[in-house]
mmCIF file of C-alpha atoms and ligand atoms in Angstrom:
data_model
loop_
_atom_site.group_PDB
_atom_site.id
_atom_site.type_symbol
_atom_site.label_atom_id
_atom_site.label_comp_id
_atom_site.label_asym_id
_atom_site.label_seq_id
_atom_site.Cartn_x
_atom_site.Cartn_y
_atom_site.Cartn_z
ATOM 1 C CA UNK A 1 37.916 -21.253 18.483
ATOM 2 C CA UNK A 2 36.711 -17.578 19.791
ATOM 3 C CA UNK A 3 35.015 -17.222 23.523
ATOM 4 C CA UNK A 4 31.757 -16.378 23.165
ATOM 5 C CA UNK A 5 29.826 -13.964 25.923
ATOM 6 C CA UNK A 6 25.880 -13.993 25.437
ATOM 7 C CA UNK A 7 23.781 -11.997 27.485
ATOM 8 C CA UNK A 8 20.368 -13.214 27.897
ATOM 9 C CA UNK A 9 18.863 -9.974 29.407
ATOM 10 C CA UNK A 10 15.694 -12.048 29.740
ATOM 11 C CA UNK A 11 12.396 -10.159 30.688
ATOM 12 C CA UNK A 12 14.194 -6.906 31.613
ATOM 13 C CA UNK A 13 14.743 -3.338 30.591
ATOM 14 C CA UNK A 14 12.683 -1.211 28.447
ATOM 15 C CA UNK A 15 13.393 0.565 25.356
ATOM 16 C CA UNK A 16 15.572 3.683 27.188
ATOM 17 C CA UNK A 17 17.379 1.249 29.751
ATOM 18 C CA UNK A 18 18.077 -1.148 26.665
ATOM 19 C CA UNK A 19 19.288 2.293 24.425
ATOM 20 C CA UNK A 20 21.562 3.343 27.492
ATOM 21 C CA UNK A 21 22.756 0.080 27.621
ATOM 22 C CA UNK A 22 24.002 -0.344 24.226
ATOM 23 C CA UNK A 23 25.667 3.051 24.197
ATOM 24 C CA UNK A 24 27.944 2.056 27.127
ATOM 25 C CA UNK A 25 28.234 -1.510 25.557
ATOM 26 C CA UNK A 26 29.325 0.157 22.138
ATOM 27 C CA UNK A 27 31.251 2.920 23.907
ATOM 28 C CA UNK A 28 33.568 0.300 26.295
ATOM 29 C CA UNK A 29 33.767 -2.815 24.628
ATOM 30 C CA UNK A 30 37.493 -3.930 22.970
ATOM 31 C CA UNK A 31 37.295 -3.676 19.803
ATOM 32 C CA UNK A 32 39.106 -6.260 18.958
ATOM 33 C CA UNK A 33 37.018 -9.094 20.954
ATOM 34 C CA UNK A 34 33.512 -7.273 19.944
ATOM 35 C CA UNK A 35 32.606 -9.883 17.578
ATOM 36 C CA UNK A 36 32.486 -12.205 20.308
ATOM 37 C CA UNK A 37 30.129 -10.280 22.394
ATOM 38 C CA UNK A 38 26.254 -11.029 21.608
ATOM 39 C CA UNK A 39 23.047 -9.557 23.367
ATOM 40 C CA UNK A 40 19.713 -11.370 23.902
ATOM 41 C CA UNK A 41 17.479 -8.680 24.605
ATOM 42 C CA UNK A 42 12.964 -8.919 24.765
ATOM 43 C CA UNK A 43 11.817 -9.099 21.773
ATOM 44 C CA UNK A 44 9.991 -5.626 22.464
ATOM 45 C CA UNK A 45 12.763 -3.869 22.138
ATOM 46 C CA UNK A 46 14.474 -5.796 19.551
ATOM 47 C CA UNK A 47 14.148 -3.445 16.906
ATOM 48 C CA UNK A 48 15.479 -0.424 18.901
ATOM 49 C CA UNK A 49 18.839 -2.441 19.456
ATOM 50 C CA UNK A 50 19.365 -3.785 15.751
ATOM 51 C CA UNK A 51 18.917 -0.177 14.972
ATOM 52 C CA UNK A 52 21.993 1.286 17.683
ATOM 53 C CA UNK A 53 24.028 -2.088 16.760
ATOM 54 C CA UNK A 54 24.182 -1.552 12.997
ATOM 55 C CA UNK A 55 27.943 -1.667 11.767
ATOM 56 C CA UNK A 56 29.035 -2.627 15.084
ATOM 57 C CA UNK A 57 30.653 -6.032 15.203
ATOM 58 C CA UNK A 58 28.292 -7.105 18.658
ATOM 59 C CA UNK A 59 25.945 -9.555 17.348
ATOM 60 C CA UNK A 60 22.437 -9.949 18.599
ATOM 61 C CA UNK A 61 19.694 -12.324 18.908
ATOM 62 C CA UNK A 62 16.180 -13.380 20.503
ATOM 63 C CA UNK A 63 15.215 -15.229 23.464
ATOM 64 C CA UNK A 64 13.053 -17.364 21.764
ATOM 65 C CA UNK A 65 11.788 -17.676 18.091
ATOM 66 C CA UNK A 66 9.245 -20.248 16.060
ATOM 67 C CA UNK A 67 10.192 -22.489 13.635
ATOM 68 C CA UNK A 68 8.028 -21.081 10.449
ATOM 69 C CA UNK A 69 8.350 -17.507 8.485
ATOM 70 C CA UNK A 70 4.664 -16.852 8.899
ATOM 71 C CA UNK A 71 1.080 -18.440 10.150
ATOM 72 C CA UNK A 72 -1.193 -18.834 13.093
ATOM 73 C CA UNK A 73 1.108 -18.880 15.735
ATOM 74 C CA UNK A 74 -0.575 -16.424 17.986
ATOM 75 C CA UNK A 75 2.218 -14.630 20.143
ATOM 76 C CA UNK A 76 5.714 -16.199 18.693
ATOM 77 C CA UNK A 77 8.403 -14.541 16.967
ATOM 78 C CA UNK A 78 9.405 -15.696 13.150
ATOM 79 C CA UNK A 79 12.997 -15.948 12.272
ATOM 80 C CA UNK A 80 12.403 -14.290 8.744
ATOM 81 C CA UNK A 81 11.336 -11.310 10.191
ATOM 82 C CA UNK A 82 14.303 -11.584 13.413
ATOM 83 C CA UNK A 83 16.630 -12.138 10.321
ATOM 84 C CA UNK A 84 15.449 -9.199 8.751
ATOM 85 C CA UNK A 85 15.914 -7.089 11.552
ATOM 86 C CA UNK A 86 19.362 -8.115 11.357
ATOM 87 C CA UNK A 87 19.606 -10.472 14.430
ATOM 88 C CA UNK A 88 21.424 -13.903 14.130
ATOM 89 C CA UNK A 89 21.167 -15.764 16.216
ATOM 90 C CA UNK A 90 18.425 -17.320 18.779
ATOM 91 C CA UNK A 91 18.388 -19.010 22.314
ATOM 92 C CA UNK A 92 16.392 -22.118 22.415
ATOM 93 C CA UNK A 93 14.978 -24.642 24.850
ATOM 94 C CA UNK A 94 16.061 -22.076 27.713
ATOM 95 C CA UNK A 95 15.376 -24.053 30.787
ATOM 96 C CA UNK A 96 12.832 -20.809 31.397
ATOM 97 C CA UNK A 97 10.789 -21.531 28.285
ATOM 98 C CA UNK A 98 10.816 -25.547 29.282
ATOM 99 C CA UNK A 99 9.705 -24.937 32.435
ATOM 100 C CA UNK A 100 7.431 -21.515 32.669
ATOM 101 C CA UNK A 101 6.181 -22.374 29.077
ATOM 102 C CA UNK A 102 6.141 -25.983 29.199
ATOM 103 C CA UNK A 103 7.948 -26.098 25.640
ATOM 104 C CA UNK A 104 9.078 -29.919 25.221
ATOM 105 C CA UNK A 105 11.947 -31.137 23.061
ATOM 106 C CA UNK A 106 9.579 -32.328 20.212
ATOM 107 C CA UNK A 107 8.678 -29.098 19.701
ATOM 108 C CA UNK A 108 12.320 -27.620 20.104
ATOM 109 C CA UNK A 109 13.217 -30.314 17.611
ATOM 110 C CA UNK A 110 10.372 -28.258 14.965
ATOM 111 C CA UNK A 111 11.601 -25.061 15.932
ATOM 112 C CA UNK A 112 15.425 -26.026 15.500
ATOM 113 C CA UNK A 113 15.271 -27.060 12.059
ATOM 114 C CA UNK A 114 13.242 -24.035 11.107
ATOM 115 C CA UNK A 115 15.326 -21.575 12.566
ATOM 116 C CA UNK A 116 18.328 -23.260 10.667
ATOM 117 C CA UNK A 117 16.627 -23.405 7.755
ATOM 118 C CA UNK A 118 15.692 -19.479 7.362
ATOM 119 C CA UNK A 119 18.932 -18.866 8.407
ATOM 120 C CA UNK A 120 19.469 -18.304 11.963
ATOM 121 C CA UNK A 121 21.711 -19.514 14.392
ATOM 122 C CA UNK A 122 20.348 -21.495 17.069
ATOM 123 C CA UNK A 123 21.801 -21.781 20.360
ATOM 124 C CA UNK A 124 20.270 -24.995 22.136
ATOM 125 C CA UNK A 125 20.118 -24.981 25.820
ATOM 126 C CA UNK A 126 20.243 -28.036 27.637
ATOM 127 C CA UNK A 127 20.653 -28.563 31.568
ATOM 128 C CA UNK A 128 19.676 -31.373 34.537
ATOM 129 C CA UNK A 129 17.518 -30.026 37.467
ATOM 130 C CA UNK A 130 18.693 -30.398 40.663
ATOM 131 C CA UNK A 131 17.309 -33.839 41.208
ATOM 132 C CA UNK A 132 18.340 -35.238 38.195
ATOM 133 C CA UNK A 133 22.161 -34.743 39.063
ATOM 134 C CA UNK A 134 21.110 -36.249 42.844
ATOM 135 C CA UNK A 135 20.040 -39.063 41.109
ATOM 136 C CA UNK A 136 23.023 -39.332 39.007
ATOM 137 C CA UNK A 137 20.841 -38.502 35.786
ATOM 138 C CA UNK A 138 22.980 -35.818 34.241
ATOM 139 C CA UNK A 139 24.482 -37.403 31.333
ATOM 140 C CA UNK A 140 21.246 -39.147 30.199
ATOM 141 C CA UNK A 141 19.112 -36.158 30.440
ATOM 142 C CA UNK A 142 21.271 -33.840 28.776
ATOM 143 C CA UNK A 143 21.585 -36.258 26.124
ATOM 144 C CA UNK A 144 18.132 -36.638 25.617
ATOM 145 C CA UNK A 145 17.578 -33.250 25.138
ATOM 146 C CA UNK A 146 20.697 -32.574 22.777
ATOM 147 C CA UNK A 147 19.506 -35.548 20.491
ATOM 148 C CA UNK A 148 15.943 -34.829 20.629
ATOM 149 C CA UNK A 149 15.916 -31.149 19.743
ATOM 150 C CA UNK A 150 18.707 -32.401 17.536
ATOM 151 C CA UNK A 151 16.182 -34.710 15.228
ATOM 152 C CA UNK A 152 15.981 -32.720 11.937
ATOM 153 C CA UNK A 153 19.271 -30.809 12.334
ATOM 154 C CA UNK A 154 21.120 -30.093 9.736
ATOM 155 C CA UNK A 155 24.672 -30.422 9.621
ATOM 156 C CA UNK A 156 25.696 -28.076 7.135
ATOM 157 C CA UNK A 157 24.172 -25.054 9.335
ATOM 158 C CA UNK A 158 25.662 -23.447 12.134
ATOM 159 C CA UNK A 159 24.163 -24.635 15.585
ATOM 160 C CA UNK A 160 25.557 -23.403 18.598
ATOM 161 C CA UNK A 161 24.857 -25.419 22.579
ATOM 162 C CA UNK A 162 24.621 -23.583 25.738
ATOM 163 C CA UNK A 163 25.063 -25.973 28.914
ATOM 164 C CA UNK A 164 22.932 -24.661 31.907
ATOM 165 C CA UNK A 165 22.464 -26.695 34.908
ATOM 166 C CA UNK A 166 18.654 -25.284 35.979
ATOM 167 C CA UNK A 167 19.938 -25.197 39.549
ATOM 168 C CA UNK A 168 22.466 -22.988 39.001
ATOM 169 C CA UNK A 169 20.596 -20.272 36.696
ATOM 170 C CA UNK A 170 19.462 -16.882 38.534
ATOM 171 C CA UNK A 171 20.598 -19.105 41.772
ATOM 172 C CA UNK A 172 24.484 -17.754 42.882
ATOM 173 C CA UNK A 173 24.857 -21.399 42.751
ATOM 174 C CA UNK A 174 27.635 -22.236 40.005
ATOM 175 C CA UNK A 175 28.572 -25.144 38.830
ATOM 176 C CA UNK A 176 32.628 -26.597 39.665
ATOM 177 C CA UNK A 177 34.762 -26.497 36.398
ATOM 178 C CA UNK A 178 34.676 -30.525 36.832
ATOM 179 C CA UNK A 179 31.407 -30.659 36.595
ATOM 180 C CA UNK A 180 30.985 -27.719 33.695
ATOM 181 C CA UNK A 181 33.771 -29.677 31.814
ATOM 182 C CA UNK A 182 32.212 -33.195 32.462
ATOM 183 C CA UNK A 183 29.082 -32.236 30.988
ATOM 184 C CA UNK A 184 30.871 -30.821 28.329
ATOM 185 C CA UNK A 185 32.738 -33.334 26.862
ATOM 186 C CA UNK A 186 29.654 -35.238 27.130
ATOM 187 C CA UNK A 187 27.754 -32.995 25.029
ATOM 188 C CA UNK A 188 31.163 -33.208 22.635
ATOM 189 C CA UNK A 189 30.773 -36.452 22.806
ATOM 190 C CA UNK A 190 27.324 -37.050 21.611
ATOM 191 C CA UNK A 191 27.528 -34.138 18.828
ATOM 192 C CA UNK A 192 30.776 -36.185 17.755
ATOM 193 C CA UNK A 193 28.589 -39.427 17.462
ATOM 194 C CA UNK A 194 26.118 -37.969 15.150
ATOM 195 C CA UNK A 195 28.871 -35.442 13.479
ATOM 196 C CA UNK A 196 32.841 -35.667 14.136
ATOM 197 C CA UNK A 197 33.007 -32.148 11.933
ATOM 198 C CA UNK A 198 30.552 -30.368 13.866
ATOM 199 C CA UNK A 199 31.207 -31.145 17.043
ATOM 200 C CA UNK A 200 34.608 -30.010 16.433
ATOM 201 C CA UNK A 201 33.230 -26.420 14.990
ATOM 202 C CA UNK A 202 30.140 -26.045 17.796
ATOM 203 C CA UNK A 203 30.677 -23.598 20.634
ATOM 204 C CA UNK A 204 29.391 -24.999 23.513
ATOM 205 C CA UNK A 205 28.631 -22.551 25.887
ATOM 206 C CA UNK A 206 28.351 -22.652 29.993
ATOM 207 C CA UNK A 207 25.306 -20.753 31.593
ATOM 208 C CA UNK A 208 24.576 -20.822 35.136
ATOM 209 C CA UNK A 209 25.610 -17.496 37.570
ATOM 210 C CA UNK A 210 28.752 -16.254 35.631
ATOM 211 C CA UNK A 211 29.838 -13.515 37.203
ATOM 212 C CA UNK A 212 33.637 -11.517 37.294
ATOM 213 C CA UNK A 213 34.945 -13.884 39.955
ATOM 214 C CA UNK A 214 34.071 -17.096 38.478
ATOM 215 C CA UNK A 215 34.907 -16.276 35.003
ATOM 216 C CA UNK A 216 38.370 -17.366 34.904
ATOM 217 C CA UNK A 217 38.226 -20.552 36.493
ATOM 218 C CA UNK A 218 35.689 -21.394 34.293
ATOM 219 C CA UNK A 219 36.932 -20.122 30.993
ATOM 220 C CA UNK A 220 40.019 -22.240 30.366
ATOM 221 C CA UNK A 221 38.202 -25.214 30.686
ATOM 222 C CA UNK A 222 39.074 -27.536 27.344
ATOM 223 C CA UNK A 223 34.960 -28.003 26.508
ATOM 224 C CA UNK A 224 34.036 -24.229 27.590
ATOM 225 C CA UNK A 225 34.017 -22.004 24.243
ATOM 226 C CA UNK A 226 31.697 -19.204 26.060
ATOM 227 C CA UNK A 227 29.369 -17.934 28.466
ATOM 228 C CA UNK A 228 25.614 -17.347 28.004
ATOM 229 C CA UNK A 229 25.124 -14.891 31.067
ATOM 230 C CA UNK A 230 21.351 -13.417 32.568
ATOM 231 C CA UNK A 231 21.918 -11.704 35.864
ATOM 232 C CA UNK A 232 25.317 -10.456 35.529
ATOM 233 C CA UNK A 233 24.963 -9.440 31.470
ATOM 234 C CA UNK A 234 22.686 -6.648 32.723
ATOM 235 C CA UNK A 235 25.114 -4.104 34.111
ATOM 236 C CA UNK A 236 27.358 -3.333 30.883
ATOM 237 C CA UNK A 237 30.567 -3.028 33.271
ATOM 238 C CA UNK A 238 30.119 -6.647 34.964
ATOM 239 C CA UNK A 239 29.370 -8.413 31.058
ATOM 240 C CA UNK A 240 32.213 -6.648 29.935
ATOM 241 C CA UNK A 241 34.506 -7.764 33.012
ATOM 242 C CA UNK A 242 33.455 -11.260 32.320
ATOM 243 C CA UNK A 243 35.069 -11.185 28.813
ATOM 244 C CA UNK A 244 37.839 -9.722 30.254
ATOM 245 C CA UNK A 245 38.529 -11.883 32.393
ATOM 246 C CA UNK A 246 37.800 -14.935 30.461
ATOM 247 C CA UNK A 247 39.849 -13.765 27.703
ATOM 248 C CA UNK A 248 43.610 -13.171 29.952
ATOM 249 C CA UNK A 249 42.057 -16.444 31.133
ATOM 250 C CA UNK A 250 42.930 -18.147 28.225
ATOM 251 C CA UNK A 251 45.742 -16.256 27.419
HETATM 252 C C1 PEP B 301 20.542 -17.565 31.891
HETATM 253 O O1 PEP B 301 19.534 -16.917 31.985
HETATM 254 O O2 PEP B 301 20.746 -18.187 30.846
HETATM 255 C C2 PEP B 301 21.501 -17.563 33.000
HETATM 256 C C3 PEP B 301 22.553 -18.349 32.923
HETATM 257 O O3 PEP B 301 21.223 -16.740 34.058
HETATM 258 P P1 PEP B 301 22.210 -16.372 35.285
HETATM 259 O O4 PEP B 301 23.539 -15.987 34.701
HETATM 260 O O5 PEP B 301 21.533 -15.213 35.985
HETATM 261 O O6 PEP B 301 22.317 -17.580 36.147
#
């Protein structure tokens, strides 16, 4: 399987940081490992990066979408029209959105077989808070939140996991490789139990303060098939160094 660096810029940038962005992105990135690079920038300024990405093998996608084409959804973002624009893929269930927005995983669950449905990829993000992993709750919330979001998925479409402890996103605080690949195989584990053939196919990516430094130890990890990166995706030359360094990483 490919390694996978996502950068979720999150609520940052405007339309002439995000255009200078891409340029340097386009400009320095390997050709040959481009296809595995993917940017999550504000929906704002969506359009302006489809438009500077076209016919480059970087792939794209929103921070958060709905789970219908159309309607009265005051303020969300349709995957027809994200589709349209040429994105394909689209976090969900960012610890973020579950927290700030108070999204739960019966409505992830809606949304996730939605977005699969028009055609999008959806990257689920699961993760324990800090007290859940004090209390030794790790496995059974993570769980939870893989099955429930996972209600009406279908297995025929492409679905994509992002692991991110909520303690270590935005923090500096990263997570050991045993307890990235722990949580990994048990996210293996459960896709296995509902899927053998898709848990073998789904990238399951780490989040959680990637940076240069920590990128190795992190990337030849059996379970690890990517990063999804916030802080450190924002300056081109760090994101890039990240792939770089996961990639000799692995070999
Ligand atoms: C994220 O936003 O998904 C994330 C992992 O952020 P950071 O890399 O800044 O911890």
């Amino acid at each position: 399987m490919n390694f996978y660096c996502a950068g979720n810029w999150k609520m940052n940038m405007n339309a002439e940081a995000a255009a200078t962005y891409v340029c340097q992105l386009l400009a320095q990135a390997p050709k040959a490992e481009a296809q595995q690079l993917l940017i999550f920038p504000p929906a704002l300024i969506a359009w302006q990066v489809a438009e500077l990405l076209k016919g480059s093998a970087i792939s794209w996608g929103a921070q958060n979408c709905f789970g219908a084409e159309q309607g009265a959804f005051t303020g969300e973002n349709s995957p027809r029209v994200l589709l349209d624009m040429g994105a394909r893929f689209t976090l969900i269930g960012h610890s973020e959105r579950r927290q700030i927005f108070a999204e739960p995983d019966t409505l992830l669950a809606q949304k996730l077989e939605g977005i699969q449905r028009i055609g999008l990829t959806p990257i689920l993000c699961v993760g324990e808070t800090l007290d859940d992993r004090r209390w030794n709750r790790t496995r059974e919330v993570i769980v939870r939140q893989l099955r429930t979001a996972m209600k009406n998925a279908d297995p025929k479409k492409p679905l994509w996991i992002a692991y991110e402890p909520v303690w270590a996103i935005g923090t500096g605080e990263v997570a050991s490789p045993l307890q990235v690949e722990e949580a990994h195989e048990i996210l293996r584990k459960a896709l296995a139990e509902w899927n053998s053939a898709v848990a073998e196919r789904t990238p399951i990516l780490y989040g959680g303060s990637v940076k240069p430094d920590n990128a190795a130890s992190l990337a030849n990890l059996r379970n690890v098939n990517g990063f999804l990166i916030g802080g450190a995706s924002l300056n081109v030359t760090e994101f890039l160094a990240i792939q770089a360094n996961a990639q000799s990483a692995r070999g």
